[in-house]
Amino acid sequence: MKKWGLIVMLVAMLAAPMLACGFPLPAGTEMMTVSKAVCGKDEAPDTCQERQDAYQLMSKVQSAIVPDLAMNLVLDSGDPTQDMSITVMGSYEFMLVESSEGLGASVHGVLEQGQLVNSEGTQDLSGTEFIIIGSKGYTTRDGGVTWVEEDLTEDSISGLGMFLGLGGTAGSGFDLYTDPETFTVTVGADEEYDGKTMHVHTLALDLMGLFSATEALSGLMDSGLDAGGDSLGVSEESLGMSSEEFAMMAGMLLPFLNGTEISTTLHIGADDGYIYYVSDDITFMMDLSVMDPEQAPVTMVYQLSGHVTGHNQPLEITAPEGATTGEGGLFGGEGGLFGSETGIGDSLFGGE
């Protein structure tokens, strides 16, 4: 448990929304749930049905392309050893596989721009090309002349999920918007993309409603732990209580969460019903200074966005030839971006 004491509560509440975010794509043998289509508070039935139909279609997608991935993650804790930021822009291809191993999909991507800054320094990710197949990750920084092969650990898979907006097999059944009393839906003006008309839905989490819905919050916490909470340093043991007990007392933390906002925006094709764009925005703010004057306010911002194109178009993703075994690169090992020693996992949730 961290030396910050009550910070573990932040981790617990933060891990679940982050693991639930991402692109609505299935994983391996686990079909994505469609509970995201539960009607929001006072939502019109037609938009609810449109979203349900869209998620049904997306749950059967076999391949897709994200041509404009953008992810921004910033943690300001008041403790320089824990603060970090990561920003990436790039693209990737997604191909579903008949296995629950790894992300439950093969992925081939390029990071056009990228940078990780934490207490270890600055890590430039620009120009990195990567391939993920099963439990293996491959990285090149020289245009494919040389490739490094690494094993994917639980830490690296969890990090990749946040990084790419892919929840893997665990995240396929994980949802923030399961209770009509805990979120609202706003319908925006239609937008155009690639010659197609898009219907715009924005789902906004009602934090007070969620914290008042004990059963929904408890279920969300359970799903978060199942979807990788342990690898993020969160468990019932670290909480010192069960998910049900945590949900019962969570309402007491509401006064300390002013400024916290969580929302998801979807663009749904008016003609074919597929989801073509996703934007997740999480701003998590916690100020416990009233309870502990030495506790600095904690702010975390997570933003993920990108279009989804090429639904079910033929793709081929294969392992590169001649890759050499290594560690400490993009995916894991000591010093790796998603490793547990000096990477994202440690910056967010590690330390003593």
GROMACS .gro file of C-alpha atoms in nm:
model
  352
    1MET     CA    1   0.000   0.000   0.000
    2LYS     CA    2   0.126   0.348  -0.079
    3LYS     CA    3   0.272   0.576   0.183
    4TRP     CA    4  -0.007   0.821   0.093
    5GLY     CA    5  -0.254   0.614   0.296
    6LEU     CA    6  -0.596   0.714   0.159
    7ILE     CA    7  -0.462   0.727  -0.196
    8VAL     CA    8  -0.549   0.359  -0.231
    9MET     CA    9  -0.914   0.469  -0.235
   10LEU     CA   10  -0.840   0.686  -0.537
   11VAL     CA   11  -0.668   0.398  -0.709
   12ALA     CA   12  -0.967   0.173  -0.646
   13MET     CA   13  -1.217   0.417  -0.792
   14LEU     CA   14  -0.988   0.521  -1.076
   15ALA     CA   15  -0.886   0.174  -1.193
   16ALA     CA   16  -1.241   0.068  -1.275
   17PRO     CA   17  -1.335   0.358  -1.507
   18MET     CA   18  -1.001   0.343  -1.690
   19LEU     CA   19  -1.030  -0.030  -1.750
   20ALA     CA   20  -1.387   0.017  -1.874
   21CYS     CA   21  -1.295   0.278  -2.134
   22GLY     CA   22  -1.190   0.214  -2.490
   23PHE     CA   23  -1.304   0.110  -2.833
   24PRO     CA   24  -1.609  -0.121  -2.853
   25LEU     CA   25  -1.427  -0.417  -3.007
   26PRO     CA   26  -1.461  -0.783  -2.898
   27ALA     CA   27  -1.174  -0.997  -2.776
   28GLY     CA   28  -1.097  -1.361  -2.845
   29THR     CA   29  -1.372  -1.603  -2.755
   30GLU     CA   30  -1.538  -1.347  -2.525
   31MET     CA   31  -1.815  -1.153  -2.699
   32MET     CA   32  -1.855  -0.795  -2.590
   33THR     CA   33  -2.160  -0.730  -2.373
   34VAL     CA   34  -2.429  -0.494  -2.494
   35SER     CA   35  -2.522  -0.365  -2.150
   36LYS     CA   36  -2.370  -0.033  -2.258
   37ALA     CA   37  -2.701   0.023  -2.435
   38VAL     CA   38  -2.898   0.045  -2.111
   39CYS     CA   39  -3.108   0.359  -2.145
   40GLY     CA   40  -2.976   0.658  -1.958
   41LYS     CA   41  -3.178   0.870  -1.720
   42ASP     CA   42  -3.478   1.016  -1.911
   43GLU     CA   43  -3.330   0.904  -2.245
   44ALA     CA   44  -3.556   0.869  -2.549
   45PRO     CA   45  -3.617   0.502  -2.647
   46ASP     CA   46  -3.509   0.553  -3.010
   47THR     CA   47  -3.154   0.668  -2.926
   48CYS     CA   48  -3.122   0.389  -2.669
   49GLN     CA   49  -3.223   0.134  -2.933
   50GLU     CA   50  -2.983   0.285  -3.186
   51ARG     CA   51  -2.694   0.246  -2.942
   52GLN     CA   52  -2.797  -0.109  -2.855
   53ASP     CA   53  -2.804  -0.203  -3.223
   54ALA     CA   54  -2.463  -0.039  -3.273
   55TYR     CA   55  -2.304  -0.235  -2.989
   56GLN     CA   56  -2.460  -0.555  -3.119
   57LEU     CA   57  -2.291  -0.494  -3.454
   58MET     CA   58  -1.957  -0.402  -3.293
   59SER     CA   59  -1.962  -0.716  -3.080
   60LYS     CA   60  -1.935  -0.920  -3.400
   61VAL     CA   61  -1.660  -0.720  -3.571
   62GLN     CA   62  -1.370  -0.940  -3.683
   63SER     CA   63  -1.131  -0.666  -3.792
   64ALA     CA   64  -1.101  -0.288  -3.785
   65ILE     CA   65  -0.856   0.000  -3.819
   66VAL     CA   66  -0.802   0.292  -3.580
   67PRO     CA   67  -0.631   0.547  -3.808
   68ASP     CA   68  -0.598   0.832  -3.559
   69LEU     CA   69  -0.541   0.700  -3.209
   70ALA     CA   70  -0.483   0.978  -2.954
   71MET     CA   71  -0.420   0.907  -2.587
   72ASN     CA   72  -0.324   1.146  -2.310
   73LEU     CA   73  -0.268   1.043  -1.948
   74VAL     CA   74  -0.150   1.284  -1.677
   75LEU     CA   75  -0.112   1.215  -1.306
   76ASP     CA   76  -0.040   1.507  -1.070
   77SER     CA   77  -0.018   1.370  -0.717
   78GLY     CA   78   0.198   1.629  -0.544
   79ASP     CA   79   0.468   1.361  -0.515
   80PRO     CA   80   0.732   1.399  -0.788
   81THR     CA   81   0.828   1.031  -0.756
   82GLN     CA   82   0.475   0.931  -0.860
   83ASP     CA   83   0.379   1.205  -1.109
   84MET     CA   84   0.382   1.110  -1.476
   85SER     CA   85   0.242   1.197  -1.815
   86ILE     CA   86   0.218   1.010  -2.142
   87THR     CA   87   0.095   1.135  -2.477
   88VAL     CA   88   0.074   0.932  -2.799
   89MET     CA   89  -0.066   0.974  -3.147
   90GLY     CA   90  -0.067   0.694  -3.401
   91SER     CA   91  -0.268   0.423  -3.569
   92TYR     CA   92  -0.324   0.048  -3.552
   93GLU     CA   93  -0.493  -0.247  -3.718
   94PHE     CA   94  -0.706  -0.486  -3.511
   95MET     CA   95  -0.779  -0.849  -3.599
   96LEU     CA   96  -0.986  -1.074  -3.371
   97VAL     CA   97  -0.842  -1.419  -3.291
   98GLU     CA   98  -0.999  -1.737  -3.154
   99SER     CA   99  -0.810  -1.720  -2.829
  100SER     CA  100  -0.839  -1.539  -2.497
  101GLU     CA  101  -0.461  -1.509  -2.472
  102GLY     CA  102  -0.321  -1.158  -2.438
  103LEU     CA  103  -0.563  -0.900  -2.575
  104GLY     CA  104  -0.770  -1.162  -2.756
  105ALA     CA  105  -0.669  -0.995  -3.083
  106SER     CA  106  -0.365  -0.937  -3.299
  107VAL     CA  107  -0.265  -0.572  -3.333
  108HIS     CA  108  -0.021  -0.393  -3.565
  109GLY     CA  109   0.041  -0.027  -3.493
  110VAL     CA  110   0.267   0.274  -3.540
  111LEU     CA  111   0.328   0.554  -3.289
  112GLU     CA  112   0.384   0.864  -3.496
  113GLN     CA  113   0.438   1.074  -3.185
  114GLY     CA  114   0.479   0.966  -2.824
  115GLN     CA  115   0.643   1.059  -2.499
  116LEU     CA  116   0.646   0.926  -2.143
  117VAL     CA  117   0.767   1.152  -1.863
  118ASN     CA  118   0.806   1.026  -1.507
  119SER     CA  119   1.058   1.031  -1.223
  120GLU     CA  120   1.292   0.815  -1.431
  121GLY     CA  121   1.315   1.082  -1.700
  122THR     CA  122   1.170   1.118  -2.050
  123GLN     CA  123   1.116   0.826  -2.284
  124ASP     CA  124   1.062   0.912  -2.653
  125LEU     CA  125   0.820   0.673  -2.823
  126SER     CA  126   0.795   0.848  -3.159
  127GLY     CA  127   0.851   0.627  -3.460
  128THR     CA  128   0.787   0.302  -3.274
  129GLU     CA  129   0.617   0.024  -3.470
  130PHE     CA  130   0.471  -0.268  -3.278
  131ILE     CA  131   0.296  -0.600  -3.333
  132ILE     CA  132   0.100  -0.793  -3.069
  133ILE     CA  133   0.020  -1.161  -3.129
  134GLY     CA  134  -0.107  -1.367  -2.838
  135SER     CA  135   0.133  -1.331  -2.546
  136LYS     CA  136   0.414  -1.192  -2.762
  137GLY     CA  137   0.496  -0.833  -2.844
  138TYR     CA  138   0.733  -0.715  -3.119
  139THR     CA  139   0.889  -0.370  -3.145
  140THR     CA  140   1.103  -0.190  -3.403
  141ARG     CA  141   1.244   0.163  -3.401
  142ASP     CA  142   1.427   0.148  -3.735
  143GLY     CA  143   1.149   0.093  -3.983
  144GLY     CA  144   1.144  -0.286  -3.949
  145VAL     CA  145   1.513  -0.355  -4.006
  146THR     CA  146   1.544  -0.507  -3.659
  147TRP     CA  147   1.268  -0.634  -3.430
  148VAL     CA  148   1.273  -0.715  -3.056
  149GLU     CA  149   1.043  -0.987  -2.924
  150GLU     CA  150   0.911  -0.969  -2.566
  151ASP     CA  151   0.672  -1.172  -2.352
  152LEU     CA  152   0.355  -0.990  -2.248
  153THR     CA  153   0.301  -0.992  -1.873
  154GLU     CA  154  -0.025  -0.911  -1.692
  155ASP     CA  155   0.115  -0.563  -1.625
  156SER     CA  156   0.195  -0.505  -1.991
  157ILE     CA  157  -0.148  -0.628  -2.104
  158SER     CA  158  -0.323  -0.394  -1.857
  159GLY     CA  159  -0.106  -0.105  -1.971
  160LEU     CA  160  -0.171  -0.184  -2.335
  161GLY     CA  161  -0.544  -0.185  -2.269
  162MET     CA  162  -0.534   0.175  -2.146
  163PHE     CA  163  -0.279   0.273  -2.412
  164LEU     CA  164  -0.474   0.135  -2.710
  165GLY     CA  165  -0.828   0.147  -2.574
  166LEU     CA  166  -0.858  -0.233  -2.589
  167GLY     CA  167  -0.987  -0.400  -2.277
  168GLY     CA  168  -0.897  -0.754  -2.381
  169THR     CA  169  -1.106  -1.053  -2.282
  170ALA     CA  170  -1.164  -0.929  -1.926
  171GLY     CA  171  -1.271  -0.584  -2.038
  172SER     CA  172  -1.515  -0.722  -2.296
  173GLY     CA  173  -1.771  -0.775  -2.022
  174PHE     CA  174  -1.692  -0.461  -1.827
  175ASP     CA  175  -1.912  -0.152  -1.847
  176LEU     CA  176  -1.948   0.184  -1.674
  177TYR     CA  177  -2.302   0.249  -1.794
  178THR     CA  178  -2.512  -0.034  -1.656
  179ASP     CA  179  -2.763   0.145  -1.433
  180PRO     CA  180  -3.015   0.395  -1.577
  181GLU     CA  181  -2.988   0.609  -1.264
  182THR     CA  182  -2.611   0.654  -1.291
  183PHE     CA  183  -2.569   0.823  -1.631
  184THR     CA  184  -2.730   1.061  -1.877
  185VAL     CA  185  -2.726   1.067  -2.258
  186THR     CA  186  -2.707   1.382  -2.468
  187VAL     CA  187  -2.773   1.369  -2.843
  188GLY     CA  188  -2.564   1.617  -3.041
  189ALA     CA  189  -2.591   1.750  -3.393
  190ASP     CA  190  -2.511   1.506  -3.673
  191GLU     CA  191  -2.154   1.508  -3.805
  192GLU     CA  192  -2.000   1.392  -4.131
  193TYR     CA  193  -1.710   1.148  -4.159
  194ASP     CA  194  -1.575   0.996  -4.481
  195GLY     CA  195  -1.895   1.088  -4.665
  196LYS     CA  196  -2.116   0.926  -4.400
  197THR     CA  197  -2.361   1.089  -4.162
  198MET     CA  198  -2.291   1.021  -3.794
  199HIS     CA  199  -2.537   1.036  -3.505
  200VAL     CA  200  -2.366   1.167  -3.191
  201HIS     CA  201  -2.434   1.030  -2.841
  202THR     CA  202  -2.252   1.153  -2.528
  203LEU     CA  203  -2.285   0.942  -2.214
  204ALA     CA  204  -2.196   1.122  -1.890
  205LEU     CA  205  -2.153   0.940  -1.561
  206ASP     CA  206  -2.349   1.084  -1.268
  207LEU     CA  207  -2.101   1.035  -0.984
  208MET     CA  208  -2.355   1.110  -0.713
  209GLY     CA  209  -2.600   0.869  -0.872
  210LEU     CA  210  -2.335   0.598  -0.899
  211PHE     CA  211  -2.222   0.638  -0.538
  212SER     CA  212  -2.584   0.623  -0.427
  213ALA     CA  213  -2.643   0.301  -0.625
  214THR     CA  214  -2.459   0.064  -0.393
  215GLU     CA  215  -2.527  -0.249  -0.596
  216ALA     CA  216  -2.412  -0.089  -0.924
  217LEU     CA  217  -2.095   0.049  -0.764
  218SER     CA  218  -2.015  -0.283  -0.599
  219GLY     CA  219  -2.058  -0.460  -0.933
  220LEU     CA  220  -1.834  -0.205  -1.104
  221MET     CA  221  -1.564  -0.258  -0.842
  222ASP     CA  222  -1.586  -0.637  -0.878
  223SER     CA  223  -1.556  -0.604  -1.256
  224GLY     CA  224  -1.258  -0.373  -1.218
  225LEU     CA  225  -1.074  -0.618  -0.996
  226ASP     CA  226  -1.152  -0.905  -1.234
  227ALA     CA  227  -1.041  -0.700  -1.535
  228GLY     CA  228  -0.696  -0.633  -1.398
  229GLY     CA  229  -0.724  -0.447  -1.070
  230ASP     CA  230  -0.461  -0.667  -0.908
  231SER     CA  231  -0.202  -0.578  -1.169
  232LEU     CA  232  -0.277  -0.211  -1.098
  233GLY     CA  233  -0.211  -0.258  -0.729
  234VAL     CA  234  -0.578  -0.272  -0.625
  235SER     CA  235  -0.738  -0.564  -0.445
  236GLU     CA  236  -0.981  -0.623  -0.162
  237GLU     CA  237  -0.676  -0.681   0.054
  238SER     CA  238  -0.526  -0.340  -0.032
  239LEU     CA  239  -0.866  -0.177   0.022
  240GLY     CA  240  -0.898  -0.350   0.357
  241MET     CA  241  -1.261  -0.431   0.279
  242SER     CA  242  -1.484  -0.610   0.031
  243SER     CA  243  -1.630  -0.439  -0.275
  244GLU     CA  244  -1.969  -0.436  -0.105
  245GLU     CA  245  -1.827  -0.267   0.204
  246PHE     CA  246  -1.640  -0.014  -0.008
  247ALA     CA  247  -1.957   0.070  -0.202
  248MET     CA  248  -2.144   0.127   0.125
  249MET     CA  249  -1.896   0.391   0.240
  250ALA     CA  250  -1.806   0.543  -0.098
  251GLY     CA  251  -2.067   0.818  -0.061
  252MET     CA  252  -1.860   0.965   0.221
  253LEU     CA  253  -1.589   1.052  -0.035
  254LEU     CA  254  -1.817   1.259  -0.261
  255PRO     CA  255  -1.732   1.594  -0.093
  256PHE     CA  256  -1.366   1.533  -0.177
  257LEU     CA  257  -1.428   1.461  -0.547
  258ASN     CA  258  -1.541   1.802  -0.675
  259GLY     CA  259  -1.440   1.842  -1.036
  260THR     CA  260  -1.445   1.471  -1.119
  261GLU     CA  261  -1.608   1.404  -1.457
  262ILE     CA  262  -1.635   1.091  -1.674
  263SER     CA  263  -1.793   1.082  -2.019
  264THR     CA  264  -1.793   0.886  -2.345
  265THR     CA  265  -1.889   1.021  -2.688
  266LEU     CA  266  -1.991   0.788  -2.973
  267HIS     CA  267  -2.048   0.855  -3.342
  268ILE     CA  268  -2.287   0.601  -3.495
  269GLY     CA  269  -2.328   0.561  -3.871
  270ALA     CA  270  -2.679   0.667  -3.971
  271ASP     CA  271  -2.691   0.420  -4.260
  272ASP     CA  272  -2.506   0.108  -4.141
  273GLY     CA  273  -2.525   0.144  -3.761
  274TYR     CA  274  -2.156   0.084  -3.688
  275ILE     CA  275  -1.969   0.292  -3.431
  276TYR     CA  276  -1.715   0.507  -3.616
  277TYR     CA  277  -1.570   0.723  -3.340
  278VAL     CA  278  -1.512   0.698  -2.966
  279SER     CA  279  -1.389   0.961  -2.723
  280ASP     CA  280  -1.340   0.885  -2.354
  281ASP     CA  281  -1.270   1.169  -2.111
  282ILE     CA  282  -1.191   1.113  -1.745
  283THR     CA  283  -1.094   1.390  -1.504
  284PHE     CA  284  -1.048   1.250  -1.156
  285MET     CA  285  -0.988   1.498  -0.875
  286MET     CA  286  -0.951   1.415  -0.508
  287ASP     CA  287  -0.868   1.663  -0.231
  288LEU     CA  288  -0.825   1.497   0.108
  289SER     CA  289  -0.641   1.788   0.269
  290VAL     CA  290  -0.931   1.850   0.511
  291MET     CA  291  -0.874   1.503   0.657
  292ASP     CA  292  -0.496   1.507   0.621
  293PRO     CA  293  -0.324   1.850   0.582
  294GLU     CA  294  -0.014   1.676   0.451
  295GLN     CA  295  -0.208   1.503   0.174
  296ALA     CA  296  -0.167   1.693  -0.154
  297PRO     CA  297  -0.463   1.707  -0.394
  298VAL     CA  298  -0.449   1.441  -0.665
  299THR     CA  299  -0.557   1.501  -1.023
  300MET     CA  300  -0.561   1.249  -1.303
  301VAL     CA  301  -0.668   1.312  -1.660
  302TYR     CA  302  -0.719   1.029  -1.910
  303GLN     CA  303  -0.830   1.106  -2.265
  304LEU     CA  304  -0.864   0.850  -2.543
  305SER     CA  305  -1.008   0.909  -2.888
  306GLY     CA  306  -1.002   0.774  -3.240
  307HIS     CA  307  -1.210   0.673  -3.539
  308VAL     CA  308  -1.288   0.308  -3.611
  309THR     CA  309  -1.288   0.224  -3.981
  310GLY     CA  310  -1.256  -0.077  -4.212
  311HIS     CA  311  -1.511  -0.282  -4.020
  312ASN     CA  312  -1.462  -0.650  -4.116
  313GLN     CA  313  -1.223  -0.569  -4.402
  314PRO     CA  314  -0.956  -0.836  -4.473
  315LEU     CA  315  -0.638  -0.795  -4.265
  316GLU     CA  316  -0.327  -1.003  -4.211
  317ILE     CA  317  -0.107  -0.954  -3.904
  318THR     CA  318   0.191  -1.185  -3.869
  319ALA     CA  319   0.501  -1.203  -3.651
  320PRO     CA  320   0.808  -1.040  -3.808
  321GLU     CA  321   1.085  -1.270  -3.922
  322GLY     CA  322   1.420  -1.268  -3.747
  323ALA     CA  323   1.307  -1.099  -3.425
  324THR     CA  324   1.557  -1.119  -3.138
  325THR     CA  325   1.448  -1.189  -2.782
  326GLY     CA  326   1.487  -0.900  -2.540
  327GLU     CA  327   1.323  -0.705  -2.258
  328GLY     CA  328   1.296  -0.350  -2.132
  329GLY     CA  329   1.149  -0.226  -2.460
  330LEU     CA  330   0.792  -0.117  -2.521
  331PHE     CA  331   0.604  -0.403  -2.363
  332GLY     CA  332   0.757  -0.520  -2.038
  333GLY     CA  333   1.059  -0.615  -1.837
  334GLU     CA  334   1.260  -0.377  -1.624
  335GLY     CA  335   1.242  -0.034  -1.780
  336GLY     CA  336   0.970  -0.125  -2.029
  337LEU     CA  337   0.686   0.119  -2.090
  338PHE     CA  338   0.431  -0.126  -1.951
  339GLY     CA  339   0.661  -0.304  -1.708
  340SER     CA  340   0.615  -0.312  -1.333
  341GLU     CA  341   0.954  -0.167  -1.243
  342THR     CA  342   0.985   0.175  -1.408
  343GLY     CA  343   0.699   0.192  -1.654
  344ILE     CA  344   0.338   0.310  -1.647
  345GLY     CA  345   0.237   0.055  -1.386
  346ASP     CA  346   0.489   0.184  -1.134
  347SER     CA  347   0.425   0.552  -1.212
  348LEU     CA  348   0.053   0.513  -1.154
  349PHE     CA  349   0.017   0.255  -0.883
  350GLY     CA  350   0.356   0.133  -0.767
  351GLY     CA  351   0.592   0.253  -0.500
  352GLU     CA  352   0.610   0.209  -0.130
   0.00000   0.00000   0.00000
